[in-house]
Amino acid sequence: MDPVIAVIALGVGYLAGSISFARIVAGIVRPGEDVTRVEAVVGDGNAFTFTSASATSVRVKVGRRWGILTGLLDMLKIAIPVLAFSLAFPGEPYRLLVAFGGLIGHDWPVWYRFHGGRGETVIYAALFVIDPIGTLLIIPVGIAIGFLTGSILGVRWAGMLLMVPWLLLVRDDPGAALWMAVSIAIYGFSLRFELRQFVAMMRGPNPPTNEVISRDLGMGGGLGRAVDRWSIPALVARMRARGEA
């Protein structure tokens, strides 16, 4: 691996990732709107605060379609340079360095005092280029695991976790597996503030349902409602209730 090209790949990824489409889209659609801090009430009085500039914050504060647009733009800003390096240097790991730099730039953008997003969207953007077949296969498996556990967060994140053994054992690509594991660790670290709030909320006196969580945190209530109704824990609970009736 050429160290000069490696540094260029990291730099290109970082600068591309540093483009904050959340701020750009919100600034065009609703000038003056601050999308770096979103305060929401989840369910029965559970306060929840986002402190990231992300597609989720745009969806909550500006509107669903603008949040979707932000997510697509965030994916493209990473997918395009990762694809370019994949085509220019086939068989070389430079694409992984672009993806890594892109995640760091997205989370800690140089243009915005290192206050960025969390990185889920850009990780998936890179994955679709690095291993599109694996990503398409693992996502529904992750969703199935979420329904087995009865957790909306399992639906969102199980597939991402499964990509590590997939890349290592099935694809026999230890470099990509290492990149994936490091990316998940960075994602978890950047999300630590929100995760602490979530754990406290679920341990509190009024833990919300999956539908309420997904609705009030800007994910849309439909998937959470499906988990509440059709997940294995939900079905077991209904069967027990009928047996006790």
PDB file of C-alpha atoms in Angstrom:
ATOM      1  CA  MET A   1       0.000   0.000   0.000  1.00  0.00           C
ATOM      2  CA  ASP A   2       1.380   3.372  -1.043  1.00  0.00           C
ATOM      3  CA  PRO A   3       1.471   5.648   2.040  1.00  0.00           C
ATOM      4  CA  VAL A   4       0.910   8.779  -0.066  1.00  0.00           C
ATOM      5  CA  ILE A   5      -2.238   7.358  -1.642  1.00  0.00           C
ATOM      6  CA  ALA A   6      -3.327   6.143   1.802  1.00  0.00           C
ATOM      7  CA  VAL A   7      -3.053   9.662   3.228  1.00  0.00           C
ATOM      8  CA  ILE A   8      -4.915  11.067   0.211  1.00  0.00           C
ATOM      9  CA  ALA A   9      -7.677   8.477   0.684  1.00  0.00           C
ATOM     10  CA  LEU A  10      -8.046   9.394   4.352  1.00  0.00           C
ATOM     11  CA  GLY A  11      -8.079  13.092   3.515  1.00  0.00           C
ATOM     12  CA  VAL A  12     -10.626  12.768   0.732  1.00  0.00           C
ATOM     13  CA  GLY A  13     -12.881  10.704   2.974  1.00  0.00           C
ATOM     14  CA  TYR A  14     -12.561  13.122   5.868  1.00  0.00           C
ATOM     15  CA  LEU A  15     -13.284  16.233   3.804  1.00  0.00           C
ATOM     16  CA  ALA A  16     -16.248  14.579   2.079  1.00  0.00           C
ATOM     17  CA  GLY A  17     -17.602  13.367   5.399  1.00  0.00           C
ATOM     18  CA  SER A  18     -17.231  16.849   6.884  1.00  0.00           C
ATOM     19  CA  ILE A  19     -19.903  18.215   4.539  1.00  0.00           C
ATOM     20  CA  SER A  20     -22.901  18.693   6.849  1.00  0.00           C
ATOM     21  CA  PHE A  21     -25.936  18.226   4.657  1.00  0.00           C
ATOM     22  CA  ALA A  22     -28.139  18.457   7.743  1.00  0.00           C
ATOM     23  CA  ARG A  23     -27.083  22.076   8.173  1.00  0.00           C
ATOM     24  CA  ILE A  24     -27.172  22.793   4.445  1.00  0.00           C
ATOM     25  CA  VAL A  25     -30.656  21.379   3.870  1.00  0.00           C
ATOM     26  CA  ALA A  26     -32.099  22.957   7.014  1.00  0.00           C
ATOM     27  CA  GLY A  27     -30.465  26.277   6.177  1.00  0.00           C
ATOM     28  CA  ILE A  28     -32.096  26.321   2.734  1.00  0.00           C
ATOM     29  CA  VAL A  29     -35.533  25.075   3.763  1.00  0.00           C
ATOM     30  CA  ARG A  30     -35.817  26.820   7.115  1.00  0.00           C
ATOM     31  CA  PRO A  31     -33.113  29.451   7.612  1.00  0.00           C
ATOM     32  CA  GLY A  32     -32.113  29.984  11.227  1.00  0.00           C
ATOM     33  CA  GLU A  33     -33.311  26.558  12.393  1.00  0.00           C
ATOM     34  CA  ASP A  34     -30.783  24.889  14.710  1.00  0.00           C
ATOM     35  CA  VAL A  35     -30.630  21.186  13.892  1.00  0.00           C
ATOM     36  CA  THR A  36     -27.695  20.482  16.201  1.00  0.00           C
ATOM     37  CA  ARG A  37     -29.928  20.118  19.242  1.00  0.00           C
ATOM     38  CA  VAL A  38     -33.348  18.468  19.286  1.00  0.00           C
ATOM     39  CA  GLU A  39     -35.359  18.104  22.465  1.00  0.00           C
ATOM     40  CA  ALA A  40     -38.209  15.603  22.338  1.00  0.00           C
ATOM     41  CA  VAL A  41     -40.685  14.091  24.774  1.00  0.00           C
ATOM     42  CA  VAL A  42     -40.982  10.330  24.355  1.00  0.00           C
ATOM     43  CA  GLY A  43     -44.183   8.760  25.618  1.00  0.00           C
ATOM     44  CA  ASP A  44     -45.347   9.832  29.068  1.00  0.00           C
ATOM     45  CA  GLY A  45     -42.975  12.657  29.845  1.00  0.00           C
ATOM     46  CA  ASN A  46     -39.637  11.028  29.051  1.00  0.00           C
ATOM     47  CA  ALA A  47     -37.314  13.855  27.988  1.00  0.00           C
ATOM     48  CA  PHE A  48     -34.849  12.985  25.240  1.00  0.00           C
ATOM     49  CA  THR A  49     -32.210  15.224  23.659  1.00  0.00           C
ATOM     50  CA  PHE A  50     -30.282  14.785  20.409  1.00  0.00           C
ATOM     51  CA  THR A  51     -27.063  16.752  20.130  1.00  0.00           C
ATOM     52  CA  SER A  52     -26.111  15.868  16.584  1.00  0.00           C
ATOM     53  CA  ALA A  53     -26.515  17.392  13.148  1.00  0.00           C
ATOM     54  CA  SER A  54     -28.076  14.470  11.331  1.00  0.00           C
ATOM     55  CA  ALA A  55     -30.847  13.311   9.045  1.00  0.00           C
ATOM     56  CA  THR A  56     -32.824  12.398  12.172  1.00  0.00           C
ATOM     57  CA  SER A  57     -32.610  15.916  13.588  1.00  0.00           C
ATOM     58  CA  VAL A  58     -33.650  17.365  10.217  1.00  0.00           C
ATOM     59  CA  ARG A  59     -36.583  14.948  10.057  1.00  0.00           C
ATOM     60  CA  VAL A  60     -37.753  16.014  13.519  1.00  0.00           C
ATOM     61  CA  LYS A  61     -37.258  19.781  13.185  1.00  0.00           C
ATOM     62  CA  VAL A  62     -37.755  20.465   9.463  1.00  0.00           C
ATOM     63  CA  GLY A  63     -39.854  17.615   8.108  1.00  0.00           C
ATOM     64  CA  ARG A  64     -39.788  13.980   7.050  1.00  0.00           C
ATOM     65  CA  ARG A  65     -39.053  14.493   3.353  1.00  0.00           C
ATOM     66  CA  TRP A  66     -36.161  16.823   4.141  1.00  0.00           C
ATOM     67  CA  GLY A  67     -34.787  14.289   6.596  1.00  0.00           C
ATOM     68  CA  ILE A  68     -34.930  11.614   3.903  1.00  0.00           C
ATOM     69  CA  LEU A  69     -33.173  13.952   1.454  1.00  0.00           C
ATOM     70  CA  THR A  70     -30.471  14.653   4.039  1.00  0.00           C
ATOM     71  CA  GLY A  71     -29.945  10.940   4.580  1.00  0.00           C
ATOM     72  CA  LEU A  72     -29.597  10.314   0.840  1.00  0.00           C
ATOM     73  CA  LEU A  73     -27.098  13.153   0.448  1.00  0.00           C
ATOM     74  CA  ASP A  74     -25.112  11.877   3.434  1.00  0.00           C
ATOM     75  CA  MET A  75     -24.955   8.457   1.795  1.00  0.00           C
ATOM     76  CA  LEU A  76     -23.821   9.866  -1.535  1.00  0.00           C
ATOM     77  CA  LYS A  77     -21.042  11.979  -0.013  1.00  0.00           C
ATOM     78  CA  ILE A  78     -19.410   8.752   1.210  1.00  0.00           C
ATOM     79  CA  ALA A  79     -20.506   6.261  -1.434  1.00  0.00           C
ATOM     80  CA  ILE A  80     -19.123   8.279  -4.341  1.00  0.00           C
ATOM     81  CA  PRO A  81     -15.512   8.636  -3.088  1.00  0.00           C
ATOM     82  CA  VAL A  82     -15.465   5.048  -1.759  1.00  0.00           C
ATOM     83  CA  LEU A  83     -16.625   3.835  -5.185  1.00  0.00           C
ATOM     84  CA  ALA A  84     -14.085   6.038  -6.951  1.00  0.00           C
ATOM     85  CA  PHE A  85     -11.174   4.586  -4.980  1.00  0.00           C
ATOM     86  CA  SER A  86     -12.563   1.059  -5.383  1.00  0.00           C
ATOM     87  CA  LEU A  87     -12.532   1.466  -9.166  1.00  0.00           C
ATOM     88  CA  ALA A  88      -9.215   3.287  -9.296  1.00  0.00           C
ATOM     89  CA  PHE A  89      -7.387   0.820  -7.017  1.00  0.00           C
ATOM     90  CA  PRO A  90      -9.130  -2.567  -7.246  1.00  0.00           C
ATOM     91  CA  GLY A  91      -7.970  -5.059  -4.653  1.00  0.00           C
ATOM     92  CA  GLU A  92      -6.335  -2.372  -2.529  1.00  0.00           C
ATOM     93  CA  PRO A  93      -7.623  -1.241   0.897  1.00  0.00           C
ATOM     94  CA  TYR A  94      -7.797   2.464   0.028  1.00  0.00           C
ATOM     95  CA  ARG A  95     -11.594   2.324  -0.146  1.00  0.00           C
ATOM     96  CA  LEU A  96     -11.617   1.333   3.536  1.00  0.00           C
ATOM     97  CA  LEU A  97      -9.469   4.341   4.411  1.00  0.00           C
ATOM     98  CA  VAL A  98     -11.893   6.599   2.526  1.00  0.00           C
ATOM     99  CA  ALA A  99     -14.802   5.056   4.432  1.00  0.00           C
ATOM    100  CA  PHE A 100     -12.982   5.445   7.752  1.00  0.00           C
ATOM    101  CA  GLY A 101     -12.053   9.049   7.037  1.00  0.00           C
ATOM    102  CA  GLY A 102     -15.619   9.750   5.942  1.00  0.00           C
ATOM    103  CA  LEU A 103     -17.032   8.509   9.247  1.00  0.00           C
ATOM    104  CA  ILE A 104     -14.555  10.607  11.247  1.00  0.00           C
ATOM    105  CA  GLY A 105     -15.392  13.649   9.138  1.00  0.00           C
ATOM    106  CA  HIS A 106     -19.118  13.111   9.493  1.00  0.00           C
ATOM    107  CA  ASP A 107     -18.890  12.790  13.270  1.00  0.00           C
ATOM    108  CA  TRP A 108     -16.253  15.491  13.813  1.00  0.00           C
ATOM    109  CA  PRO A 109     -16.355  17.875  10.816  1.00  0.00           C
ATOM    110  CA  VAL A 110     -13.559  20.411  10.605  1.00  0.00           C
ATOM    111  CA  TRP A 111     -15.908  23.036   9.126  1.00  0.00           C
ATOM    112  CA  TYR A 112     -18.281  23.016  12.114  1.00  0.00           C
ATOM    113  CA  ARG A 113     -16.002  22.960  15.169  1.00  0.00           C
ATOM    114  CA  PHE A 114     -16.004  19.154  15.121  1.00  0.00           C
ATOM    115  CA  HIS A 115     -19.724  18.929  15.953  1.00  0.00           C
ATOM    116  CA  GLY A 116     -21.351  16.516  13.517  1.00  0.00           C
ATOM    117  CA  GLY A 117     -23.601  13.498  13.274  1.00  0.00           C
ATOM    118  CA  ARG A 118     -23.395   9.958  14.575  1.00  0.00           C
ATOM    119  CA  GLY A 119     -22.544   7.930  11.475  1.00  0.00           C
ATOM    120  CA  GLU A 120     -25.104   5.175  10.893  1.00  0.00           C
ATOM    121  CA  THR A 121     -26.017   6.495   7.445  1.00  0.00           C
ATOM    122  CA  VAL A 122     -22.446   6.892   6.238  1.00  0.00           C
ATOM    123  CA  ILE A 123     -21.472   3.423   7.503  1.00  0.00           C
ATOM    124  CA  TYR A 124     -24.264   1.869   5.456  1.00  0.00           C
ATOM    125  CA  ALA A 125     -23.311   4.020   2.464  1.00  0.00           C
ATOM    126  CA  ALA A 126     -19.796   2.587   2.523  1.00  0.00           C
ATOM    127  CA  LEU A 127     -21.115  -0.934   3.094  1.00  0.00           C
ATOM    128  CA  PHE A 128     -23.295  -0.790  -0.009  1.00  0.00           C
ATOM    129  CA  VAL A 129     -20.165  -0.098  -2.058  1.00  0.00           C
ATOM    130  CA  ILE A 130     -17.765  -2.445  -0.240  1.00  0.00           C
ATOM    131  CA  ASP A 131     -20.140  -5.431  -0.131  1.00  0.00           C
ATOM    132  CA  PRO A 132     -23.561  -4.683  -1.655  1.00  0.00           C
ATOM    133  CA  ILE A 133     -24.715  -8.307  -1.718  1.00  0.00           C
ATOM    134  CA  GLY A 134     -23.753  -8.906   1.902  1.00  0.00           C
ATOM    135  CA  THR A 135     -25.420  -5.692   3.005  1.00  0.00           C
ATOM    136  CA  LEU A 136     -28.665  -6.552   1.231  1.00  0.00           C
ATOM    137  CA  LEU A 137     -28.628 -10.031   2.766  1.00  0.00           C
ATOM    138  CA  ILE A 138     -27.711  -8.990   6.296  1.00  0.00           C
ATOM    139  CA  ILE A 139     -30.236  -6.152   6.659  1.00  0.00           C
ATOM    140  CA  PRO A 140     -33.337  -8.435   6.579  1.00  0.00           C
ATOM    141  CA  VAL A 141     -31.581 -10.904   8.870  1.00  0.00           C
ATOM    142  CA  GLY A 142     -30.950  -8.068  11.310  1.00  0.00           C
ATOM    143  CA  ILE A 143     -34.600  -7.047  11.098  1.00  0.00           C
ATOM    144  CA  ALA A 144     -35.614 -10.627  11.841  1.00  0.00           C
ATOM    145  CA  ILE A 145     -33.369 -10.628  14.914  1.00  0.00           C
ATOM    146  CA  GLY A 146     -35.007  -7.401  16.028  1.00  0.00           C
ATOM    147  CA  PHE A 147     -38.401  -9.108  15.835  1.00  0.00           C
ATOM    148  CA  LEU A 148     -37.043 -12.101  17.730  1.00  0.00           C
ATOM    149  CA  THR A 149     -35.849  -9.867  20.558  1.00  0.00           C
ATOM    150  CA  GLY A 150     -38.768  -7.425  20.398  1.00  0.00           C
ATOM    151  CA  SER A 151     -36.544  -4.361  20.141  1.00  0.00           C
ATOM    152  CA  ILE A 152     -36.727  -1.522  17.624  1.00  0.00           C
ATOM    153  CA  LEU A 153     -33.028  -0.892  18.240  1.00  0.00           C
ATOM    154  CA  GLY A 154     -32.320  -4.514  17.412  1.00  0.00           C
ATOM    155  CA  VAL A 155     -34.125  -3.991  14.103  1.00  0.00           C
ATOM    156  CA  ARG A 156     -31.864  -1.009  13.371  1.00  0.00           C
ATOM    157  CA  TRP A 157     -28.512  -2.298  14.563  1.00  0.00           C
ATOM    158  CA  ALA A 158     -28.407  -6.105  14.452  1.00  0.00           C
ATOM    159  CA  GLY A 159     -27.586  -6.099  10.750  1.00  0.00           C
ATOM    160  CA  MET A 160     -24.698  -3.718  11.281  1.00  0.00           C
ATOM    161  CA  LEU A 161     -23.215  -5.997  13.953  1.00  0.00           C
ATOM    162  CA  LEU A 162     -23.657  -9.071  11.760  1.00  0.00           C
ATOM    163  CA  MET A 163     -21.539  -7.489   9.027  1.00  0.00           C
ATOM    164  CA  VAL A 164     -18.378  -8.115  11.076  1.00  0.00           C
ATOM    165  CA  PRO A 165     -18.592 -11.946  11.035  1.00  0.00           C
ATOM    166  CA  TRP A 166     -19.974 -11.824   7.492  1.00  0.00           C
ATOM    167  CA  LEU A 167     -16.977  -9.895   6.162  1.00  0.00           C
ATOM    168  CA  LEU A 168     -14.510 -11.971   8.186  1.00  0.00           C
ATOM    169  CA  LEU A 169     -15.878 -15.502   7.803  1.00  0.00           C
ATOM    170  CA  VAL A 170     -17.927 -15.460   4.614  1.00  0.00           C
ATOM    171  CA  ARG A 171     -16.083 -12.868   2.537  1.00  0.00           C
ATOM    172  CA  ASP A 172     -12.688 -13.724   4.045  1.00  0.00           C
ATOM    173  CA  ASP A 173     -11.835 -10.022   4.144  1.00  0.00           C
ATOM    174  CA  PRO A 174     -10.195  -9.300   7.518  1.00  0.00           C
ATOM    175  CA  GLY A 175      -9.410  -5.723   6.493  1.00  0.00           C
ATOM    176  CA  ALA A 176     -13.049  -4.929   5.809  1.00  0.00           C
ATOM    177  CA  ALA A 177     -14.109  -6.764   8.976  1.00  0.00           C
ATOM    178  CA  LEU A 178     -11.655  -4.679  11.020  1.00  0.00           C
ATOM    179  CA  TRP A 179     -12.951  -1.486   9.399  1.00  0.00           C
ATOM    180  CA  MET A 180     -16.511  -2.535  10.238  1.00  0.00           C
ATOM    181  CA  ALA A 181     -15.682  -3.332  13.873  1.00  0.00           C
ATOM    182  CA  VAL A 182     -13.847  -0.020  14.319  1.00  0.00           C
ATOM    183  CA  SER A 183     -16.721   1.864  12.655  1.00  0.00           C
ATOM    184  CA  ILE A 184     -19.244   0.278  15.026  1.00  0.00           C
ATOM    185  CA  ALA A 185     -17.060   1.227  17.988  1.00  0.00           C
ATOM    186  CA  ILE A 186     -16.832   4.844  16.766  1.00  0.00           C
ATOM    187  CA  TYR A 187     -20.568   4.919  16.144  1.00  0.00           C
ATOM    188  CA  GLY A 188     -21.267   3.646  19.658  1.00  0.00           C
ATOM    189  CA  PHE A 189     -18.870   6.173  21.164  1.00  0.00           C
ATOM    190  CA  SER A 190     -20.454   9.077  19.289  1.00  0.00           C
ATOM    191  CA  LEU A 191     -23.906   7.859  20.376  1.00  0.00           C
ATOM    192  CA  ARG A 192     -23.014   7.434  24.044  1.00  0.00           C
ATOM    193  CA  PHE A 193     -24.989  10.471  25.230  1.00  0.00           C
ATOM    194  CA  GLU A 194     -28.189   9.283  23.550  1.00  0.00           C
ATOM    195  CA  LEU A 195     -27.620   5.682  24.672  1.00  0.00           C
ATOM    196  CA  ARG A 196     -27.351   6.741  28.316  1.00  0.00           C
ATOM    197  CA  GLN A 197     -30.648   8.588  27.986  1.00  0.00           C
ATOM    198  CA  PHE A 198     -32.272   5.589  26.341  1.00  0.00           C
ATOM    199  CA  VAL A 199     -31.151   3.161  29.039  1.00  0.00           C
ATOM    200  CA  ALA A 200     -32.385   5.512  31.776  1.00  0.00           C
ATOM    201  CA  MET A 201     -35.709   5.918  29.982  1.00  0.00           C
ATOM    202  CA  MET A 202     -36.255   2.169  29.633  1.00  0.00           C
ATOM    203  CA  ARG A 203     -35.381   1.613  33.301  1.00  0.00           C
ATOM    204  CA  GLY A 204     -37.699   4.393  34.423  1.00  0.00           C
ATOM    205  CA  PRO A 205     -41.250   4.105  35.752  1.00  0.00           C
ATOM    206  CA  ASN A 206     -42.878   4.681  32.337  1.00  0.00           C
ATOM    207  CA  PRO A 207     -40.834   2.887  29.674  1.00  0.00           C
ATOM    208  CA  PRO A 208     -42.315   3.619  26.233  1.00  0.00           C
ATOM    209  CA  THR A 209     -43.346   1.017  23.685  1.00  0.00           C
ATOM    210  CA  ASN A 210     -41.379   0.432  20.506  1.00  0.00           C
ATOM    211  CA  GLU A 211     -44.047   2.295  18.554  1.00  0.00           C
ATOM    212  CA  VAL A 212     -43.734   5.350  20.791  1.00  0.00           C
ATOM    213  CA  ILE A 213     -39.933   5.240  20.658  1.00  0.00           C
ATOM    214  CA  SER A 214     -39.793   5.036  16.875  1.00  0.00           C
ATOM    215  CA  ARG A 215     -42.515   7.669  16.445  1.00  0.00           C
ATOM    216  CA  ASP A 216     -41.231  10.252  18.912  1.00  0.00           C
ATOM    217  CA  LEU A 217     -37.574   9.838  17.961  1.00  0.00           C
ATOM    218  CA  GLY A 218     -38.241  10.499  14.303  1.00  0.00           C
ATOM    219  CA  MET A 219     -38.011   6.948  12.949  1.00  0.00           C
ATOM    220  CA  GLY A 220     -41.694   6.627  12.070  1.00  0.00           C
ATOM    221  CA  GLY A 221     -44.149   4.682  14.181  1.00  0.00           C
ATOM    222  CA  GLY A 222     -45.035   1.919  11.721  1.00  0.00           C
ATOM    223  CA  LEU A 223     -42.029  -0.322  12.266  1.00  0.00           C
ATOM    224  CA  GLY A 224     -42.165   0.076  16.036  1.00  0.00           C
ATOM    225  CA  ARG A 225     -45.882  -0.765  15.977  1.00  0.00           C
ATOM    226  CA  ALA A 226     -45.100  -3.934  13.994  1.00  0.00           C
ATOM    227  CA  VAL A 227     -42.448  -4.937  16.559  1.00  0.00           C
ATOM    228  CA  ASP A 228     -44.903  -4.350  19.411  1.00  0.00           C
ATOM    229  CA  ARG A 229     -47.507  -6.513  17.726  1.00  0.00           C
ATOM    230  CA  TRP A 230     -45.626  -9.250  15.873  1.00  0.00           C
ATOM    231  CA  SER A 231     -42.308  -9.771  17.627  1.00  0.00           C
ATOM    232  CA  ILE A 232     -41.773 -13.060  19.451  1.00  0.00           C
ATOM    233  CA  PRO A 233     -41.954 -11.481  22.954  1.00  0.00           C
ATOM    234  CA  ALA A 234     -45.189  -9.707  21.992  1.00  0.00           C
ATOM    235  CA  LEU A 235     -46.773 -12.897  20.652  1.00  0.00           C
ATOM    236  CA  VAL A 236     -45.714 -14.849  23.750  1.00  0.00           C
ATOM    237  CA  ALA A 237     -47.147 -12.150  26.025  1.00  0.00           C
ATOM    238  CA  ARG A 238     -50.474 -12.246  24.183  1.00  0.00           C
ATOM    239  CA  MET A 239     -50.636 -16.041  24.393  1.00  0.00           C
ATOM    240  CA  ARG A 240     -49.971 -15.911  28.147  1.00  0.00           C
ATOM    241  CA  ALA A 241     -52.625 -13.245  28.612  1.00  0.00           C
ATOM    242  CA  ARG A 242     -55.170 -15.367  26.806  1.00  0.00           C
ATOM    243  CA  GLY A 243     -54.215 -18.395  28.856  1.00  0.00           C
ATOM    244  CA  GLU A 244     -54.738 -16.464  32.096  1.00  0.00           C
ATOM    245  CA  ALA A 245     -58.039 -14.975  30.950  1.00  0.00           C
TER     246      ALA A 245
END
